[in-house]
mmCIF file of C-alpha atoms in Angstrom:
data_model
loop_
_atom_site.group_PDB
_atom_site.id
_atom_site.type_symbol
_atom_site.label_atom_id
_atom_site.label_comp_id
_atom_site.label_asym_id
_atom_site.label_seq_id
_atom_site.Cartn_x
_atom_site.Cartn_y
_atom_site.Cartn_z
ATOM 1 C CA UNK A 262 -112.534 5.716 62.470
ATOM 2 C CA UNK A 263 -111.799 3.597 65.575
ATOM 3 C CA UNK A 264 -113.070 4.704 68.878
ATOM 4 C CA UNK A 265 -110.407 5.944 71.386
ATOM 5 C CA UNK A 266 -110.116 4.262 74.723
ATOM 6 C CA UNK A 267 -110.071 6.848 77.554
ATOM 7 C CA UNK A 268 -110.170 4.447 80.631
ATOM 8 C CA UNK A 269 -108.803 1.344 82.055
ATOM 9 C CA UNK A 270 -112.513 0.098 82.255
ATOM 10 C CA UNK A 271 -112.913 0.508 78.580
ATOM 11 C CA UNK A 272 -109.737 -1.527 77.649
ATOM 12 C CA UNK A 273 -110.655 -4.319 79.988
ATOM 13 C CA UNK A 274 -114.228 -4.602 79.210
ATOM 14 C CA UNK A 275 -113.457 -5.536 75.432
ATOM 15 C CA UNK A 276 -114.662 -8.991 74.708
ATOM 16 C CA UNK A 277 -111.356 -9.897 72.805
ATOM 17 C CA UNK A 278 -109.377 -9.271 76.152
ATOM 18 C CA UNK A 279 -110.779 -12.653 77.611
ATOM 19 C CA UNK A 280 -107.710 -14.525 75.975
ATOM 20 C CA UNK A 281 -105.180 -11.876 77.154
ATOM 21 C CA UNK A 282 -102.215 -13.613 78.780
ATOM 22 C CA UNK A 283 -99.826 -10.588 79.316
ATOM 23 C CA UNK A 284 -101.018 -7.053 80.207
ATOM 24 C CA UNK A 285 -98.577 -4.135 80.447
ATOM 25 C CA UNK A 286 -100.082 -0.832 81.586
ATOM 26 C CA UNK A 287 -97.010 0.796 83.326
ATOM 27 C CA UNK A 288 -96.544 4.579 83.403
ATOM 28 C CA UNK A 289 -100.311 5.316 82.895
ATOM 29 C CA UNK A 290 -101.301 7.409 85.945
ATOM 30 C CA UNK A 291 -103.775 4.661 86.638
ATOM 31 C CA UNK A 292 -105.213 5.208 90.280
ATOM 32 C CA UNK A 293 -107.309 2.136 90.664
ATOM 33 C CA UNK A 294 -107.735 -1.358 89.317
ATOM 34 C CA UNK A 295 -111.398 -1.889 88.285
ATOM 35 C CA UNK A 296 -113.643 -4.817 88.909
ATOM 36 C CA UNK A 297 -113.602 -5.796 85.312
ATOM 37 C CA UNK A 298 -110.025 -7.104 85.916
ATOM 38 C CA UNK A 299 -111.536 -10.433 87.109
ATOM 39 C CA UNK A 300 -112.991 -11.148 83.630
ATOM 40 C CA UNK A 301 -109.244 -11.636 82.322
ATOM 41 C CA UNK A 302 -109.208 -15.436 83.493
ATOM 42 C CA UNK A 303 -106.057 -16.299 80.997
ATOM 43 C CA UNK A 304 -103.964 -13.297 82.311
ATOM 44 C CA UNK A 305 -100.491 -14.717 83.517
ATOM 45 C CA UNK A 306 -98.589 -11.491 83.520
ATOM 46 C CA UNK A 307 -99.646 -8.072 84.887
ATOM 47 C CA UNK A 308 -97.524 -5.092 85.006
ATOM 48 C CA UNK A 309 -99.090 -2.154 86.539
ATOM 49 C CA UNK A 310 -95.769 -0.648 87.843
ATOM 50 C CA UNK A 311 -95.103 3.262 87.647
ATOM 51 C CA UNK A 312 -98.947 4.311 88.327
ATOM 52 C CA UNK A 313 -100.905 5.704 91.108
ATOM 53 C CA UNK A 314 -102.559 2.732 92.575
ATOM 54 C CA UNK A 315 -103.483 2.708 96.303
ATOM 55 C CA UNK A 316 -105.126 -0.579 96.724
ATOM 56 C CA UNK A 317 -104.981 -4.031 95.343
ATOM 57 C CA UNK A 318 -108.692 -5.133 95.141
ATOM 58 C CA UNK A 319 -109.856 -8.598 95.707
ATOM 59 C CA UNK A 320 -111.012 -9.003 92.128
ATOM 60 C CA UNK A 321 -107.541 -8.853 90.943
ATOM 61 C CA UNK A 322 -106.862 -12.202 92.600
ATOM 62 C CA UNK A 323 -109.665 -13.891 90.566
ATOM 63 C CA UNK A 324 -107.186 -13.937 87.787
ATOM 64 C CA UNK A 325 -105.589 -17.049 89.085
ATOM 65 C CA UNK A 326 -103.464 -17.972 86.409
ATOM 66 C CA UNK A 327 -101.371 -14.833 87.205
ATOM 67 C CA UNK A 328 -97.584 -16.003 87.339
ATOM 68 C CA UNK A 329 -96.017 -12.665 87.328
ATOM 69 C CA UNK A 330 -97.310 -9.460 89.135
ATOM 70 C CA UNK A 331 -95.387 -6.119 89.230
ATOM 71 C CA UNK A 332 -97.137 -3.382 91.289
ATOM 72 C CA UNK A 333 -93.884 -1.429 91.805
ATOM 73 C CA UNK A 334 -93.850 2.421 92.208
ATOM 74 C CA UNK A 335 -97.442 2.895 93.315
ATOM 75 C CA UNK A 336 -98.841 4.128 96.518
ATOM 76 C CA UNK A 337 -100.037 0.625 97.918
ATOM 77 C CA UNK A 338 -100.223 0.431 101.638
ATOM 78 C CA UNK A 339 -101.173 -3.239 102.044
ATOM 79 C CA UNK A 340 -101.096 -6.606 100.344
ATOM 80 C CA UNK A 341 -104.360 -8.139 100.848
ATOM 81 C CA UNK A 342 -104.575 -11.871 102.231
ATOM 82 C CA UNK A 343 -106.166 -12.928 98.597
ATOM 83 C CA UNK A 344 -102.805 -13.047 97.283
ATOM 84 C CA UNK A 345 -102.721 -16.711 98.551
ATOM 85 C CA UNK A 346 -105.339 -17.375 95.909
ATOM 86 C CA UNK A 347 -102.486 -17.095 93.174
ATOM 87 C CA UNK A 348 -101.146 -20.659 93.258
ATOM 88 C CA UNK A 349 -98.995 -19.966 90.324
ATOM 89 C CA UNK A 350 -97.376 -17.033 91.240
ATOM 90 C CA UNK A 351 -93.582 -16.928 90.586
ATOM 91 C CA UNK A 352 -92.745 -13.278 90.436
ATOM 92 C CA UNK A 353 -94.199 -10.623 92.874
ATOM 93 C CA UNK A 354 -92.702 -7.238 93.020
ATOM 94 C CA UNK A 355 -94.171 -4.244 95.113
ATOM 95 C CA UNK A 356 -91.036 -2.209 95.309
ATOM 96 C CA UNK A 357 -91.326 1.498 96.136
ATOM 97 C CA UNK A 358 -94.624 1.570 97.850
ATOM 98 C CA UNK A 359 -95.979 2.128 101.401
ATOM 99 C CA UNK A 360 -96.294 -1.525 102.638
ATOM 100 C CA UNK A 361 -95.831 -1.960 106.239
ATOM 101 C CA UNK A 362 -96.791 -5.748 106.796
ATOM 102 C CA UNK A 363 -97.157 -8.671 104.601
ATOM 103 C CA UNK A 364 -99.943 -11.435 104.900
ATOM 104 C CA UNK A 365 -99.087 -14.659 105.867
ATOM 105 C CA UNK A 366 -100.725 -15.965 102.799
ATOM 106 C CA UNK A 367 -97.884 -14.641 100.733
ATOM 107 C CA UNK A 368 -95.499 -17.107 102.085
ATOM 108 C CA UNK A 369 -97.589 -20.208 101.214
ATOM 109 C CA UNK A 370 -96.997 -19.212 97.380
ATOM 110 C CA UNK A 371 -94.653 -22.046 96.958
ATOM 111 C CA UNK A 372 -93.751 -21.446 93.335
ATOM 112 C CA UNK A 373 -92.468 -17.879 94.073
ATOM 113 C CA UNK A 374 -88.946 -17.559 92.858
ATOM 114 C CA UNK A 375 -88.456 -13.643 93.006
ATOM 115 C CA UNK A 376 -90.025 -11.353 95.607
ATOM 116 C CA UNK A 377 -89.197 -7.841 95.458
ATOM 117 C CA UNK A 378 -90.340 -5.703 98.561
ATOM 118 C CA UNK A 379 -87.553 -2.985 98.628
ATOM 119 C CA UNK A 380 -88.182 0.497 99.599
ATOM 120 C CA UNK A 381 -91.293 -0.108 101.636
ATOM 121 C CA UNK A 382 -92.060 0.510 105.397
ATOM 122 C CA UNK A 383 -91.537 -3.110 106.489
ATOM 123 C CA UNK A 384 -90.600 -3.543 109.902
ATOM 124 C CA UNK A 385 -90.167 -7.425 110.021
ATOM 125 C CA UNK A 386 -89.981 -10.307 107.726
ATOM 126 C CA UNK A 387 -91.987 -13.431 108.684
ATOM 127 C CA UNK A 388 -89.944 -16.548 109.691
ATOM 128 C CA UNK A 389 -92.454 -18.260 107.094
ATOM 129 C CA UNK A 390 -90.184 -17.005 104.501
ATOM 130 C CA UNK A 391 -88.648 -20.353 104.970
ATOM 131 C CA UNK A 392 -91.831 -21.813 103.168
ATOM 132 C CA UNK A 393 -90.427 -20.274 99.980
ATOM 133 C CA UNK A 394 -87.851 -22.906 99.004
ATOM 134 C CA UNK A 395 -87.675 -22.065 95.332
ATOM 135 C CA UNK A 396 -86.847 -18.264 96.236
ATOM 136 C CA UNK A 397 -83.818 -17.023 94.029
ATOM 137 C CA UNK A 398 -84.368 -13.393 94.449
ATOM 138 C CA UNK A 399 -85.295 -11.574 97.670
ATOM 139 C CA UNK A 400 -85.149 -7.869 97.606
ATOM 140 C CA UNK A 401 -85.529 -6.001 100.902
ATOM 141 C CA UNK A 402 -83.409 -3.017 100.840
ATOM 142 C CA UNK A 403 -84.732 0.407 101.911
ATOM 143 C CA UNK A 404 -87.124 -0.999 104.547
ATOM 144 C CA UNK A 405 -87.261 -0.571 108.434
ATOM 145 C CA UNK A 406 -85.874 -4.084 109.031
ATOM 146 C CA UNK A 407 -83.209 -4.387 112.042
ATOM 147 C CA UNK A 408 -83.045 -8.057 111.723
ATOM 148 C CA UNK A 409 -83.844 -10.821 109.473
ATOM 149 C CA UNK A 410 -85.563 -14.198 110.638
ATOM 150 C CA UNK A 411 -83.103 -16.838 111.185
ATOM 151 C CA UNK A 412 -85.383 -19.137 108.915
ATOM 152 C CA UNK A 413 -84.434 -17.207 105.943
ATOM 153 C CA UNK A 414 -81.226 -19.556 105.919
ATOM 154 C CA UNK A 415 -83.560 -22.409 104.726
ATOM 155 C CA UNK A 416 -84.134 -20.586 101.501
ATOM 156 C CA UNK A 417 -81.301 -22.356 99.836
ATOM 157 C CA UNK A 418 -81.932 -21.306 96.385
ATOM 158 C CA UNK A 419 -81.319 -17.538 97.154
ATOM 159 C CA UNK A 420 -78.512 -16.011 95.167
ATOM 160 C CA UNK A 421 -76.323 -13.294 96.414
ATOM 161 C CA UNK A 422 -76.251 -9.907 94.323
#
């Protein structure tokens, strides 16, 4: 009989996971992301939405091939500046969390096409949003934004919903 995995550490510690490119662990009551995540060097898509995660650890951003990162519906309070390491990031969703501010480093991810920030506690959007010239989807509803920066007009690829 095969052993049953009880923790996310057990799953990620398997040797055969080194070549993993897509990991979907949504709806699993996961409370934290273990340091082992850094070993998944080939990871391109990570879906940890609908869990109980509080913190995005720096080790997560050592998975520097990540193109899609979905952390929606957790209890995350902050996006660390290490997100700037993810040069290939095209899709970032952090909808339905408790994020109050965004690091400037996020706005230097030039390949970003989808940025989902809805239903957080954001009070402002950085004028640096203008750096995201490939952005086609920007979700902001359900935040504390009273105004948008004029620079948003420079995101000419944005599509209306």
